[in-house]
Short mmCIF file of C-alpha atoms in Angstrom, two decimals:
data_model
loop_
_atom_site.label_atom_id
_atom_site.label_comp_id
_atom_site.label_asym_id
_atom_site.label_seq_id
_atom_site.Cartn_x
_atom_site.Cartn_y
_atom_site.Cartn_z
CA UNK A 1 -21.05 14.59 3.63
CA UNK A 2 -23.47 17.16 1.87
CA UNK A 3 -20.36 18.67 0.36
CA UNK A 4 -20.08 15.67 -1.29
CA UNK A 5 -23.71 14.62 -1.86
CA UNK A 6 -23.95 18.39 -3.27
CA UNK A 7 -20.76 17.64 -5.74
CA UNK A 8 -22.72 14.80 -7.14
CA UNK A 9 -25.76 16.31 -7.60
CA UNK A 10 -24.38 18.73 -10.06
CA UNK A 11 -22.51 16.28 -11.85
CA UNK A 12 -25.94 14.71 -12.60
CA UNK A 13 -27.30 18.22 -13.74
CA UNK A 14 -24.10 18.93 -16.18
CA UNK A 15 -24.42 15.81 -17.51
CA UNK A 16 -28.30 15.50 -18.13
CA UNK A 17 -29.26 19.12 -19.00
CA UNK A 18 -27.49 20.74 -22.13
CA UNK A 19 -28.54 24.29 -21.46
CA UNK A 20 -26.57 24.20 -18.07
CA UNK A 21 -23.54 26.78 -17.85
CA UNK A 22 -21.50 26.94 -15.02
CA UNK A 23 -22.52 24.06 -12.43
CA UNK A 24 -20.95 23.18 -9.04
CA UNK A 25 -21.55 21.81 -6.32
CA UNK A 26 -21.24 23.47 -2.79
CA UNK A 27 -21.21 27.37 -2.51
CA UNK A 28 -19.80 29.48 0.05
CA UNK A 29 -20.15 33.33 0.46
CA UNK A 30 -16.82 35.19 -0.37
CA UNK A 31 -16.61 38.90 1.37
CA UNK A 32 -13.79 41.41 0.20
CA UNK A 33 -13.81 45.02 -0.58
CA UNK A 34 -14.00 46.87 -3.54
CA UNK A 35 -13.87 50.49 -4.77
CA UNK A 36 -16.61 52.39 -6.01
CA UNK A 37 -15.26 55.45 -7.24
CA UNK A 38 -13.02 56.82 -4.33
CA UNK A 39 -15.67 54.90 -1.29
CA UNK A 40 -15.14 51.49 -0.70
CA UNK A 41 -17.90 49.34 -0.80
CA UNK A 42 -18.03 45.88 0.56
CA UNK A 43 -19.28 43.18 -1.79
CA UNK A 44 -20.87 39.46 -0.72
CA UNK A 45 -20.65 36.94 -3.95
CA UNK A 46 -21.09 33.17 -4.33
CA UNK A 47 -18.02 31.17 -5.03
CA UNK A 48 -17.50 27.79 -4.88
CA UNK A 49 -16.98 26.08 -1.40
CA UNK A 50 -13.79 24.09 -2.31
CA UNK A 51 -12.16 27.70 -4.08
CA UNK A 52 -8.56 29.08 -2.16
CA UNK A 53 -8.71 32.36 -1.24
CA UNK A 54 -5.81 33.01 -4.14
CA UNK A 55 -8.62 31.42 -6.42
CA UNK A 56 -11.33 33.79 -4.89
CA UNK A 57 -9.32 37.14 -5.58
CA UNK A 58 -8.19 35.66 -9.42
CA UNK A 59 -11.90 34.23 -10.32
CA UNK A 60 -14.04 35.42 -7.37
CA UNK A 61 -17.07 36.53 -9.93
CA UNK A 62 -17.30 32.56 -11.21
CA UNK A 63 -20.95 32.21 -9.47
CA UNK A 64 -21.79 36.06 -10.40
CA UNK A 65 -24.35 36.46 -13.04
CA UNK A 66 -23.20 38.70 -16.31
CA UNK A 67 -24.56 39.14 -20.06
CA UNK A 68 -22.33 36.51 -21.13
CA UNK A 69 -22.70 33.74 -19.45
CA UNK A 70 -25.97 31.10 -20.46
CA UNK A 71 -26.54 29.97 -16.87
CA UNK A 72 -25.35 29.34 -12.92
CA UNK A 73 -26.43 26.68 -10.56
CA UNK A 74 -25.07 26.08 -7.21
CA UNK A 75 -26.73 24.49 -3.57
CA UNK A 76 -26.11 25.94 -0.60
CA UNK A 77 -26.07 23.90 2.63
CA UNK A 78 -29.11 23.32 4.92
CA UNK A 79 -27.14 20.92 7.28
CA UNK A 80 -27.71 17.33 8.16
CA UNK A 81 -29.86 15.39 10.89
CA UNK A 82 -29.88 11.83 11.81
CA UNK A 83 -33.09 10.14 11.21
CA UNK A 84 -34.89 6.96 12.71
CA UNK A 85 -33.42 5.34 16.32
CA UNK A 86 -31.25 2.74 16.37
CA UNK A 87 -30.11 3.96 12.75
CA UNK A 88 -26.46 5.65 13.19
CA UNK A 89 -26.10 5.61 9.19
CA UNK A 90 -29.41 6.60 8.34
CA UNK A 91 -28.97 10.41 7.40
CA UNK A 92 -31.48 13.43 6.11
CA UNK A 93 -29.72 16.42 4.06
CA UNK A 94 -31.29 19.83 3.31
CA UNK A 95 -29.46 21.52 0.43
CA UNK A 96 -30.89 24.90 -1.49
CA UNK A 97 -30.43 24.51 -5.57
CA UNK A 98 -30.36 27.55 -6.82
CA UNK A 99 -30.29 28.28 -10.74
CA UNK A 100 -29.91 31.51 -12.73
CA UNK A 101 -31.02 30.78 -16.46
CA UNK A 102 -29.95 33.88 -18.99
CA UNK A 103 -32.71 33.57 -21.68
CA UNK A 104 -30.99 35.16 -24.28
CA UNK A 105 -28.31 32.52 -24.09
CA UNK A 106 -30.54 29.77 -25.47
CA UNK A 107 -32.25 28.45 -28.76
CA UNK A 108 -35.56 28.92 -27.92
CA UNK A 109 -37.51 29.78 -24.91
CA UNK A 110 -37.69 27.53 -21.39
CA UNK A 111 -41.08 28.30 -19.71
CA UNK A 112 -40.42 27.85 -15.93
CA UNK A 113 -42.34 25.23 -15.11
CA UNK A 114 -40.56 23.03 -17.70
CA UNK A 115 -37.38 24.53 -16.55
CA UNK A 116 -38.71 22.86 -12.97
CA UNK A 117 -39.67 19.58 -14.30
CA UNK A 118 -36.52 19.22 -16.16
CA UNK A 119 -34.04 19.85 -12.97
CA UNK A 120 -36.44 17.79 -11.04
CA UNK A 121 -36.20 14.92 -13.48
CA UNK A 122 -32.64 14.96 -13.85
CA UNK A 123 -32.17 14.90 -10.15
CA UNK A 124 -34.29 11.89 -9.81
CA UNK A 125 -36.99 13.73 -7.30
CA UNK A 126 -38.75 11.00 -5.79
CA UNK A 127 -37.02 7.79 -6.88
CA UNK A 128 -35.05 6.22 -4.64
CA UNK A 129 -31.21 5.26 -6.21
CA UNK A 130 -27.86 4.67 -5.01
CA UNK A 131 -24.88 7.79 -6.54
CA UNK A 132 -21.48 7.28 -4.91
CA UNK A 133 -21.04 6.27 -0.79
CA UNK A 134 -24.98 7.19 -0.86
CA UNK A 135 -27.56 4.26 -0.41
CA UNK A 136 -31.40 4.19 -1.48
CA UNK A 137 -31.20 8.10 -2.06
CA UNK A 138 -34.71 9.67 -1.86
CA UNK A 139 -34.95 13.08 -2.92
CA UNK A 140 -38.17 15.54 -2.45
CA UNK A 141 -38.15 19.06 -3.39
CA UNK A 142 -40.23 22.56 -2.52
CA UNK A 143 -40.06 25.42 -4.56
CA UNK A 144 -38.52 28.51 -3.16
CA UNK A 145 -40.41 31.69 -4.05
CA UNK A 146 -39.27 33.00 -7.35
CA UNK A 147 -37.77 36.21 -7.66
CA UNK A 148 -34.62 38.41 -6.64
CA UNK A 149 -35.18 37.42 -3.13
CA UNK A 150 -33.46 33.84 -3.85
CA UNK A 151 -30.41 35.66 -4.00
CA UNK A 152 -30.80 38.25 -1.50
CA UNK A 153 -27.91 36.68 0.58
CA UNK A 154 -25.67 38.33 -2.07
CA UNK A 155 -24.72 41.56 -3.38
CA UNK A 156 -24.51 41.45 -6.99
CA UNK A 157 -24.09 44.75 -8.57
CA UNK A 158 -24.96 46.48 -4.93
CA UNK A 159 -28.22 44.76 -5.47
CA UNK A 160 -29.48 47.01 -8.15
CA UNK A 161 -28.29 44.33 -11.08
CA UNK A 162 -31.19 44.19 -13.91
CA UNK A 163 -29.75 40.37 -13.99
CA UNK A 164 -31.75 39.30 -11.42
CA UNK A 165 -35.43 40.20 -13.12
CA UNK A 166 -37.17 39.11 -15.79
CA UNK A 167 -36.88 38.38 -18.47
CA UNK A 168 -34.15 36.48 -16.92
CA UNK A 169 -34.90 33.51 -14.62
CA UNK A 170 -34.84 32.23 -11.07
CA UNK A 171 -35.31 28.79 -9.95
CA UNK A 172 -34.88 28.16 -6.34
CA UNK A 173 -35.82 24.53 -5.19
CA UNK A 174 -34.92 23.10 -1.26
CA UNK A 175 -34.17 19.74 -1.46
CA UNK A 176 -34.42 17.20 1.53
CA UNK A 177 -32.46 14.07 0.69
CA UNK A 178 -32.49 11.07 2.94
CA UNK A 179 -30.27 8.62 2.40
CA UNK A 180 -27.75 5.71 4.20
CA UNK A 181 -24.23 5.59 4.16
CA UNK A 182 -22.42 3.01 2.70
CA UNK A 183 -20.27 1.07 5.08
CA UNK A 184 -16.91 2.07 2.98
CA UNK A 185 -18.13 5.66 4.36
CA UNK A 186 -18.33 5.24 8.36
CA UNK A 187 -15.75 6.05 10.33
CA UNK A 188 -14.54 2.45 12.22
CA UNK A 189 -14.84 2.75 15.96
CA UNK A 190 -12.43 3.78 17.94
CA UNK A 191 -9.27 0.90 19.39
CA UNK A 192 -9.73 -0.31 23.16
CA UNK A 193 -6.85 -1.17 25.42
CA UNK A 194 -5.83 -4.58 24.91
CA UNK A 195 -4.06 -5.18 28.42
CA UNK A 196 -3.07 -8.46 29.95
CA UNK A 197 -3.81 -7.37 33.58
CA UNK A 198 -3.02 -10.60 35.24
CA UNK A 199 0.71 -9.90 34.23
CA UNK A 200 1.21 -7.61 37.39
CA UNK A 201 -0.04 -10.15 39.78
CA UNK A 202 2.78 -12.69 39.14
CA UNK A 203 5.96 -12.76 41.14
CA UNK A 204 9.09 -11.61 39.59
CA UNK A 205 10.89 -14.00 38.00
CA UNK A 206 14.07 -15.35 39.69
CA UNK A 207 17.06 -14.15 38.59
CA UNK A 208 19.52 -16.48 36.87
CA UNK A 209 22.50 -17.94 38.87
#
């Protein structure tokens, strides 16, 4: 379910937040090898979770932050709990937004607090509302400290990229989203054997003359 919770949370970015780039939902970490000069080096990037592996070797640097590109958001997944007793549908999900904002791709500047208040905003933070299979959806956020770090799980440019520092921008929030499922969503319990047991217990019948 979060990889579909995430997939509508950056639909609600794209579509509220014009100086978003390249937006997606889930991310996954994509390994493979690559030669730097004549020693292979082995290189960690951020692609998205629903990519093929043919789509990860033809656009494997989608999630990878370059001069060209105005911005990159993706979550990353925290897992899910149940919450409350007695409340199978009730659900809590932990997803890490992280955004990469290139400040030389945009009109005018974006201090980072605004850039905060506007994600928050267009994510709803602390209103409950229903998005897809998801009921009374109650988002709260904490902020992730800035910096390079927020990204350490990668290795962009060997880590040495000048990419990841200011001027250029971080914003890493964890969001914990509790929420129901809609009924449409729950798997339907399983069948029982529906067996007429007294049908062994009567005498065969008699056999026609």
């Amino acid at each position: 379910m979060t990889t579909d919770l995430a997939q509508h949370l950056a639909e609600r970015l794209q579509a509220t937040l014009p100086f978003l780039d390249r937006v997606t939902g889930l991310a996954r970490v994509h390994e493979r090898t690559i030669m730097d000069g004549d020693t292979p080096r082995s290189e960690r990037l951020p692609v998205p979770a629903a990519y093929t592996a043919a789509e990860c070797e033809r656009d494997g640097r989608y999630l990878t932050p370059d001069e060209h590109t105005g911005s990159i958001v993706f979550f990353e997944d925290g897992g899910e709990i149940s919450t409350g007793q007695g409340q199978a549908t009730q659900r809590e999900a932990t997803l890490r937004l992280l955004l990469w904002l290139n400040p030389f791709k945009l009109s005018h500047a974006l201090p980072q607090n605004r850039l905060q208040a506007e994600v928050e905003q267009a994510l709803s933070v602390r209103r409950r509302f229903d998005t897809g299979d998801y009921r009374g959806l109650f988002i709260t956020t904490s902020t992730l400290p800035a910096g390079a770090a927020l990204l350490s799980a990668y290795s962009f440019g060997g880590g040495t990229t000048p990419l990841l520092y200011p001027p250029y921008q971080l914003l890493g929030l964890e969001l914990k989203c509790r929420y129901q499922y809609a009924p449409a969503c729950l798997l339907p319990a399983l069948p029982t054997l529906d067996l007429d047991r007294t049908a062994c217990l009567l005498p065969p019948a008699s056999p026609i003359l």
